[in-house]
PDB file of C-alpha atoms in Angstrom:
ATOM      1  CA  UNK J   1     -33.560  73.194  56.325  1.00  0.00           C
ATOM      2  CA  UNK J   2     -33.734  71.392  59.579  1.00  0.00           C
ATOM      3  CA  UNK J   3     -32.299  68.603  61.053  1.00  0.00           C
ATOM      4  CA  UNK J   4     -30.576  65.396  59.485  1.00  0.00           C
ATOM      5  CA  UNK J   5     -32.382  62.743  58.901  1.00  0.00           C
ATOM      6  CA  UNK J   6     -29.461  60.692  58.418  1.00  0.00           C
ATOM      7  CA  UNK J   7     -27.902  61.978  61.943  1.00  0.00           C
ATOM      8  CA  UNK J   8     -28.951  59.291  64.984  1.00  0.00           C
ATOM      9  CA  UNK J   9     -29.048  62.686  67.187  1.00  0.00           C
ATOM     10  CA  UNK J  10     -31.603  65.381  65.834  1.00  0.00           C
ATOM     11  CA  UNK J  11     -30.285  67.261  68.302  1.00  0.00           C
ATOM     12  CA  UNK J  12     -26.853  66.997  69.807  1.00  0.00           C
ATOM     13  CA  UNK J  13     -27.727  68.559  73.062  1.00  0.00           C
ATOM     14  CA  UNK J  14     -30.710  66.137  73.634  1.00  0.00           C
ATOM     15  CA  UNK J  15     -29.202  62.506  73.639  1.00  0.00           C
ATOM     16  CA  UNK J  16     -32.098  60.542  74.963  1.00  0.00           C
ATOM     17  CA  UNK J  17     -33.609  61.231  71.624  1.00  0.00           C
ATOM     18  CA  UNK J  18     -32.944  59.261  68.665  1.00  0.00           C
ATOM     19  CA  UNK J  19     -34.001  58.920  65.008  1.00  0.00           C
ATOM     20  CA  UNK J  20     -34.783  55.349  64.946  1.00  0.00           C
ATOM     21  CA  UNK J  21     -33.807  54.312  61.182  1.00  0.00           C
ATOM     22  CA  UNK J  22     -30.320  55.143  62.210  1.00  0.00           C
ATOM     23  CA  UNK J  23     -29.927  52.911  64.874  1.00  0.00           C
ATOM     24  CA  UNK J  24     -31.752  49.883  63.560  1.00  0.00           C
ATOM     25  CA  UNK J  25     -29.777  46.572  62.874  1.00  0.00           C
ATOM     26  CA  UNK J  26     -32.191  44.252  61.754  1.00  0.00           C
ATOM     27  CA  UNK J  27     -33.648  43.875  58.084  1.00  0.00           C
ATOM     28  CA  UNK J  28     -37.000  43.164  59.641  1.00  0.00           C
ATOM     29  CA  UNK J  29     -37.780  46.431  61.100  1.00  0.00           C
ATOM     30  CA  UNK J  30     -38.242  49.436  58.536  1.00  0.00           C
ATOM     31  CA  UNK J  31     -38.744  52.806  59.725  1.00  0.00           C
ATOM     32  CA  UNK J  32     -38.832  56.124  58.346  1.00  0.00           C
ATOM     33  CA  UNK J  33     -37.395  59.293  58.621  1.00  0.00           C
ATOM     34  CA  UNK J  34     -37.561  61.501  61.821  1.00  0.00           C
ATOM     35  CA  UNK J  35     -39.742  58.990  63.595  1.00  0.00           C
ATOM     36  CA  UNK J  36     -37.896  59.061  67.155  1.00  0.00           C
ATOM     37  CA  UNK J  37     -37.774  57.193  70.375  1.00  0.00           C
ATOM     38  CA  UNK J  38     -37.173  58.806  73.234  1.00  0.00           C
ATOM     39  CA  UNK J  39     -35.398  57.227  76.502  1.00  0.00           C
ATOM     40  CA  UNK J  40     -33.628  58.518  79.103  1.00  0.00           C
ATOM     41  CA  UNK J  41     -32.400  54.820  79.718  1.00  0.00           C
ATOM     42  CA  UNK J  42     -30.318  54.730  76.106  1.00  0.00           C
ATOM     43  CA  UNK J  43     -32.857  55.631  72.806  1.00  0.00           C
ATOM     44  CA  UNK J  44     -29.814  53.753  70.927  1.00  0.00           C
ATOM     45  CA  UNK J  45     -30.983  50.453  71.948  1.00  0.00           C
ATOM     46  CA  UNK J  46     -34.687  50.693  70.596  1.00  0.00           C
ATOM     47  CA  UNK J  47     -34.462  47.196  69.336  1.00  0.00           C
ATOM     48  CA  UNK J  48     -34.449  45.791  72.794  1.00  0.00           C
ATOM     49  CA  UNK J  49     -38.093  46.768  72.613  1.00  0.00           C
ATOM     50  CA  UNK J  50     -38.748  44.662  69.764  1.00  0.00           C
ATOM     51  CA  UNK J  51     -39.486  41.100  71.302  1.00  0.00           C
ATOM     52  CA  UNK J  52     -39.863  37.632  70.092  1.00  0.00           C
ATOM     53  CA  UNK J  53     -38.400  38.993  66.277  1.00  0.00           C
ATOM     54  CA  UNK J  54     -37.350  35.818  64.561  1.00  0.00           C
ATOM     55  CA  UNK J  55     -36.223  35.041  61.573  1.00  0.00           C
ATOM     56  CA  UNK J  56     -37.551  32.077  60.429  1.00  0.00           C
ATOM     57  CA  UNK J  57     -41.136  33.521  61.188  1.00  0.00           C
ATOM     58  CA  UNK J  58     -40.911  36.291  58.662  1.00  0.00           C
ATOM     59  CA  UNK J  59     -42.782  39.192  60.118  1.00  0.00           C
ATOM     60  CA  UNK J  60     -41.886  42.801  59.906  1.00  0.00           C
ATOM     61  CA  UNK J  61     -42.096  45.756  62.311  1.00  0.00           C
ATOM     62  CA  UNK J  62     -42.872  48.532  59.963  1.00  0.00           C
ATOM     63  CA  UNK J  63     -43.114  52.569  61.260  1.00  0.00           C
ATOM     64  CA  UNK J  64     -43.826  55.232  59.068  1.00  0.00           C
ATOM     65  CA  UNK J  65     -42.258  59.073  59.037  1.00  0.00           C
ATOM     66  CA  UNK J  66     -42.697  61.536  61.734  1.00  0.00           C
ATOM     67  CA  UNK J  67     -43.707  59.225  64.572  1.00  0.00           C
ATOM     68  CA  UNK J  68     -43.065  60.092  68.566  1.00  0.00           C
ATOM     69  CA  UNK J  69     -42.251  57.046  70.327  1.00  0.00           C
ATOM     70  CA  UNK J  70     -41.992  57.223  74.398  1.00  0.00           C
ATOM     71  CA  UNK J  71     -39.920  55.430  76.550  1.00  0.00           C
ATOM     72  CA  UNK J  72     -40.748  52.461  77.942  1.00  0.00           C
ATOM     73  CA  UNK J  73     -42.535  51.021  74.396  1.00  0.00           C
ATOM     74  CA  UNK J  74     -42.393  46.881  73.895  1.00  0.00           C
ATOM     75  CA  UNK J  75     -43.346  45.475  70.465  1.00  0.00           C
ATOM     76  CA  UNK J  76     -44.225  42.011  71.046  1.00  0.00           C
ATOM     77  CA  UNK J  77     -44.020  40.150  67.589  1.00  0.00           C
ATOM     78  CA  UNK J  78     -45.358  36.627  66.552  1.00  0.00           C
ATOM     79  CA  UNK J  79     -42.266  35.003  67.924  1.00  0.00           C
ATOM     80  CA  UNK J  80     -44.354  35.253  71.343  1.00  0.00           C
ATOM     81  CA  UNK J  81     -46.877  32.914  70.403  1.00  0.00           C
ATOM     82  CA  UNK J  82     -47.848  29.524  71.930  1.00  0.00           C
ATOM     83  CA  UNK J  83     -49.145  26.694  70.101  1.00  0.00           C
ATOM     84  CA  UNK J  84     -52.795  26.927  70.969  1.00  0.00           C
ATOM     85  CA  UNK J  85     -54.483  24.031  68.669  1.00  0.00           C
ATOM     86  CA  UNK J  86     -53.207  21.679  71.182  1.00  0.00           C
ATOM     87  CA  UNK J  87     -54.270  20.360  74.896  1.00  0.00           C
ATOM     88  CA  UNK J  88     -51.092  22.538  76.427  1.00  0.00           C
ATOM     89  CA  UNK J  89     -49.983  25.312  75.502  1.00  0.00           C
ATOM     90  CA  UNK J  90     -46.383  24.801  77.349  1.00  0.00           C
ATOM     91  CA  UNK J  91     -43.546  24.914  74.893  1.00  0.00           C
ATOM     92  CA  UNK J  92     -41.663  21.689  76.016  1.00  0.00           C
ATOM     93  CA  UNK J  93     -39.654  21.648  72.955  1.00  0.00           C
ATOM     94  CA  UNK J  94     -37.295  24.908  73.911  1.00  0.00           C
ATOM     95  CA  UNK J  95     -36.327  23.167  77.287  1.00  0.00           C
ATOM     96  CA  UNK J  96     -34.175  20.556  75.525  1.00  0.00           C
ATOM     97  CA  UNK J  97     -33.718  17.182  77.288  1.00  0.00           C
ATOM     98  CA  UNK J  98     -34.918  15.496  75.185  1.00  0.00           C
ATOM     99  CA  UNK J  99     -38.687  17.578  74.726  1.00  0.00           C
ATOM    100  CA  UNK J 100     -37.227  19.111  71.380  1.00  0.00           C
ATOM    101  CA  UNK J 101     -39.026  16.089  69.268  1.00  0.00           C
ATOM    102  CA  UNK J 102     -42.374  17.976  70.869  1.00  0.00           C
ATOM    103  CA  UNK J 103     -41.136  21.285  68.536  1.00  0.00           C
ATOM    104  CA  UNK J 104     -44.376  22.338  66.235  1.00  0.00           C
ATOM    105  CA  UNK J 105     -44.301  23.267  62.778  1.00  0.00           C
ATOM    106  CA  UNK J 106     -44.308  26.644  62.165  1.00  0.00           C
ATOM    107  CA  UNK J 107     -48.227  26.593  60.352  1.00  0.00           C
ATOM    108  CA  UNK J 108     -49.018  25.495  64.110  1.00  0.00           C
ATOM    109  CA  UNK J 109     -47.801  28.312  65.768  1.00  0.00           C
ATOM    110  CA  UNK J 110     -50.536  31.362  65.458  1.00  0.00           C
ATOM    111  CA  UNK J 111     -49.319  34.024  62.756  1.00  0.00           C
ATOM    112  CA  UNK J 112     -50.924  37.474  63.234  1.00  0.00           C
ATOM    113  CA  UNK J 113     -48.623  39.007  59.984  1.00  0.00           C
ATOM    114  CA  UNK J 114     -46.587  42.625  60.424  1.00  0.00           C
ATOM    115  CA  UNK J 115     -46.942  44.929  62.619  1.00  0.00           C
ATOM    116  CA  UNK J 116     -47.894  48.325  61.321  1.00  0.00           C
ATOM    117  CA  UNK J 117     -47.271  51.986  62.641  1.00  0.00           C
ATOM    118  CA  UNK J 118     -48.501  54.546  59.908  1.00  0.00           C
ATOM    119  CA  UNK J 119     -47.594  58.095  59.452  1.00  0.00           C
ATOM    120  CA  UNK J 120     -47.482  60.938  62.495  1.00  0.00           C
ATOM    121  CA  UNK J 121     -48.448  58.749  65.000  1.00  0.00           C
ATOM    122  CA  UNK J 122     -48.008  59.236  68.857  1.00  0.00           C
ATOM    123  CA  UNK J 123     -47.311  56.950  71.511  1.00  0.00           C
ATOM    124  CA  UNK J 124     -47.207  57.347  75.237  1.00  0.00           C
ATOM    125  CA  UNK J 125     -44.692  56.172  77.242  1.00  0.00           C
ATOM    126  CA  UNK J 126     -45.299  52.199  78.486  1.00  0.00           C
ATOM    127  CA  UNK J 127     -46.772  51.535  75.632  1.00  0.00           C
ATOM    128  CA  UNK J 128     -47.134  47.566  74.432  1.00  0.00           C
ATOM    129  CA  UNK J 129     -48.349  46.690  70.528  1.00  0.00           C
ATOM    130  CA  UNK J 130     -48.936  42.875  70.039  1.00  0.00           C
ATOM    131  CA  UNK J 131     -48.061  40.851  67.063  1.00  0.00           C
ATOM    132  CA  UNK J 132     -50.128  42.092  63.699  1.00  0.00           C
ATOM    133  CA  UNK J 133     -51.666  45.087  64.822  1.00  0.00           C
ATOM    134  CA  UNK J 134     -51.890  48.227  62.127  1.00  0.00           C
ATOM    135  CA  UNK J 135     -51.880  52.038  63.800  1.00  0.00           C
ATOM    136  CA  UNK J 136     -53.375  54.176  61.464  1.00  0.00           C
ATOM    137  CA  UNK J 137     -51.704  57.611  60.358  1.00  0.00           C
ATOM    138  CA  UNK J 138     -52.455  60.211  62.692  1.00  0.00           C
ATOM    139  CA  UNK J 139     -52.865  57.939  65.811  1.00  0.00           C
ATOM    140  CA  UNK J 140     -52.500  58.824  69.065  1.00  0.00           C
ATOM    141  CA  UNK J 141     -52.028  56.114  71.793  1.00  0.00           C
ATOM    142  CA  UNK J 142     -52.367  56.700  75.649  1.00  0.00           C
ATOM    143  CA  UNK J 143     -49.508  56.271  78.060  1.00  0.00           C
ATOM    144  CA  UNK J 144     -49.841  52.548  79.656  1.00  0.00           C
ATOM    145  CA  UNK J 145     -51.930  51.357  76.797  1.00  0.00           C
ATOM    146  CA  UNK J 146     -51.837  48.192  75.570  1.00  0.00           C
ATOM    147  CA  UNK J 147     -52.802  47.628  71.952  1.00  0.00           C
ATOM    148  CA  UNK J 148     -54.412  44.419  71.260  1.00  0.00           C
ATOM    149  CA  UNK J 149     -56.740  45.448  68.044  1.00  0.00           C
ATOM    150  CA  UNK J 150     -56.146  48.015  64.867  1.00  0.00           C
ATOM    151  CA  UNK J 151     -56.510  51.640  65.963  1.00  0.00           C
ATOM    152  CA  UNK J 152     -58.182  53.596  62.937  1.00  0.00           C
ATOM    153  CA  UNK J 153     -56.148  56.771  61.376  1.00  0.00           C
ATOM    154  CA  UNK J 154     -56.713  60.324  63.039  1.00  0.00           C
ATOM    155  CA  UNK J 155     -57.718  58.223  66.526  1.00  0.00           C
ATOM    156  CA  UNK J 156     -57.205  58.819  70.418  1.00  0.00           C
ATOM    157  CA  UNK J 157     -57.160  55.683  71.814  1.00  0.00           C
ATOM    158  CA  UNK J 158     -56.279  53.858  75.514  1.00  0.00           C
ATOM    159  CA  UNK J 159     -56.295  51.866  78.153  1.00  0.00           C
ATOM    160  CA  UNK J 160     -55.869  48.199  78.579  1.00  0.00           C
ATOM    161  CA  UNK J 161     -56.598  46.798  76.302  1.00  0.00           C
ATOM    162  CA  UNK J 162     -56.516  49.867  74.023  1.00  0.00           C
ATOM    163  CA  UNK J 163     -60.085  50.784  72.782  1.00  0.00           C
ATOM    164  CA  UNK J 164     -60.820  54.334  70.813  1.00  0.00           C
ATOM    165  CA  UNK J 165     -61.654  57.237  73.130  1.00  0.00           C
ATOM    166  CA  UNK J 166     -62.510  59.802  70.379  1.00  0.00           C
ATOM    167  CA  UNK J 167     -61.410  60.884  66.890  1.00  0.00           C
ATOM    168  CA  UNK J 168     -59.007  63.770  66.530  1.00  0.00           C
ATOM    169  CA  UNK J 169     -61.431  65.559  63.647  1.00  0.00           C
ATOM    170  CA  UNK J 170     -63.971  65.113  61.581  1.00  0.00           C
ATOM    171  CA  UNK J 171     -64.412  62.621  59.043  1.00  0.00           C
ATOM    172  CA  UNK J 172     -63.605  65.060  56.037  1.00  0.00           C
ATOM    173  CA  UNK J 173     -60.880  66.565  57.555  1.00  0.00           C
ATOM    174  CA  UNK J 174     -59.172  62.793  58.344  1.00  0.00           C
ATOM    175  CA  UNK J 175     -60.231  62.260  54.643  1.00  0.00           C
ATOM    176  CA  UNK J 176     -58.575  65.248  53.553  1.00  0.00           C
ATOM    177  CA  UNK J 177     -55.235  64.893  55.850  1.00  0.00           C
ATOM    178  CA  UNK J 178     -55.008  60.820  54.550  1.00  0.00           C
ATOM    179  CA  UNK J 179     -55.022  62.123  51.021  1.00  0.00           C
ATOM    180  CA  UNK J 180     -52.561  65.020  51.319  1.00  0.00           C
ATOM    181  CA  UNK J 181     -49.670  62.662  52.767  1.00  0.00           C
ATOM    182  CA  UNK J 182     -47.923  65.552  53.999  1.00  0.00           C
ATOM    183  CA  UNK J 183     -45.125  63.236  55.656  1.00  0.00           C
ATOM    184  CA  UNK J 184     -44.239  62.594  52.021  1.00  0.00           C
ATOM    185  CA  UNK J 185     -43.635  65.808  50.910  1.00  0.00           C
ATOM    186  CA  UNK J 186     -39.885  67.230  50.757  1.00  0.00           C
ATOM    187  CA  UNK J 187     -38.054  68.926  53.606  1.00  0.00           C
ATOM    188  CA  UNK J 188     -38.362  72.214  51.902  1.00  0.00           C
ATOM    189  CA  UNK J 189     -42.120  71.829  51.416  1.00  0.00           C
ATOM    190  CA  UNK J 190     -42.965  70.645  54.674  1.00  0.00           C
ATOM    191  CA  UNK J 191     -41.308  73.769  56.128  1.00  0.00           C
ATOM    192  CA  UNK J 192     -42.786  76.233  54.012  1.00  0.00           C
ATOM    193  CA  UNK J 193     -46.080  74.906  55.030  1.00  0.00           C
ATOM    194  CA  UNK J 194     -44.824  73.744  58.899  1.00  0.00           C
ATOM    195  CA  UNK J 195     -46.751  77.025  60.483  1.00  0.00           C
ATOM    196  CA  UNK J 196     -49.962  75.497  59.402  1.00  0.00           C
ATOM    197  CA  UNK J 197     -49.019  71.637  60.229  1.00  0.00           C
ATOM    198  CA  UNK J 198     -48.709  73.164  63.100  1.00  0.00           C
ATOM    199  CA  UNK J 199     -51.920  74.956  63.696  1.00  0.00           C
ATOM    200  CA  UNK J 200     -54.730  74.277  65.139  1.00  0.00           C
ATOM    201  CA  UNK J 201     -56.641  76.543  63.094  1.00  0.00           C
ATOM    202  CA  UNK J 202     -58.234  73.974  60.430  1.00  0.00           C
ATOM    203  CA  UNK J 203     -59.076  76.579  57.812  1.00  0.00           C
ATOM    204  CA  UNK J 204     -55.427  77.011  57.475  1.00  0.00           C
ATOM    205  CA  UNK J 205     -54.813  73.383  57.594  1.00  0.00           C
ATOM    206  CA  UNK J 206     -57.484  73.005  54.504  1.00  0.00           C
ATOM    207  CA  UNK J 207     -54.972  76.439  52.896  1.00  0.00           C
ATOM    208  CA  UNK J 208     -52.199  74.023  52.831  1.00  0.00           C
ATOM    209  CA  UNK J 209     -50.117  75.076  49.488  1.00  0.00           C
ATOM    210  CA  UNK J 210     -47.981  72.764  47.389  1.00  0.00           C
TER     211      UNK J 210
END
């Protein structure tokens, strides 16, 4: 029931959107299923919006299940950083000539770890995430934001730089949602309770059946 989550196309007839794990190339982004990115411009080449990913660093880009991810999104990772422990911050060392003996040590460089996108989370189009920031499940993120700090689960958050606006619901109901895990649950289950997921009536919500 539903689409594939194997298929890059949900939907054949809507190109610009893609599932994301289906595309990716690189060990060091791991997504799960049916979180999309939608672009016009080619959703097929989402990991041109991953920036600065090396390697030798180490860090991860990890996105959870069900996530909505607009056009126009740039992940900067920790590749990005200047040496700031020192008088300059100018990387000599990558212009060769002879500046390469200038190259720091990785421990110099500043390391802000992986960069986490939780469960069911929303973000605008034009959206930026710097290195080692953690989107809780449930997040929603403003178009044009960018997102400097964490952003707690179940938030509305924006602007530049991103700061929370609101919280979606109540602080039993977040509770509640963060311990059912319904992205985890089976296809079959999550469409026998989808009219309710759906709903913005939360005593139905708080029904949910297994």
């Amino acid at each position: 029931m539903g689409p594939n989550p194997d298929h890059v196309y949900p939907n054949d007839k809507i190109r610009q959107v893609v599932y994301i794990k289906n595309v990716i190339t690189r060990p060091n982004i791991i997504v799960g299923e049916y979180t999309y990115y939608d672009d016009v411009n080619g959703a097929e080449k989402f990991e041109e919006h991953v920036t600065h990913h090396y390697d030798f660093l180490g860090d991860k880009l990890i996105i959870g299940k069900f996530c909505a991810i607009a056009q126009g999104i740039e992940f900067i990772m920790n590749g990005a950083n200047h040496r700031m422990n020192s008088v300059t911050t100018y990387p000599f060392n990558i212009m060769g000539g002879g500046w390469e003996q200038f190259t720091p040590a990785v421990e110099d460089l500043p390391f802000k770890g992986d960069t986490v996108v939780g469960n069911d989370v929303w973000i605008g189009q034009n959206v930026t995430v710097l290195p080692g920031v953690c989107i809780g499940d449930g997040a929603i993120i403003a178009a044009n934001s960018v997102v400097a700090k964490d952003i707690p689960p179940y938030s509305v958050a924006g602007g530049n730089p991103c700061r929370i606006i609101r919280k979606r619901f109540d602080e039993e109901l977040i509770a509640y949602l963060l311990e059912l895990k319904w992205w985890d649950w089976d296809a079959d289950k999550i469409f026998k309770n989808m009219g309710a997921l759906c709903s913005g009536d939360l005593q139905q919500i708080k029904q949910i059946s297994d």
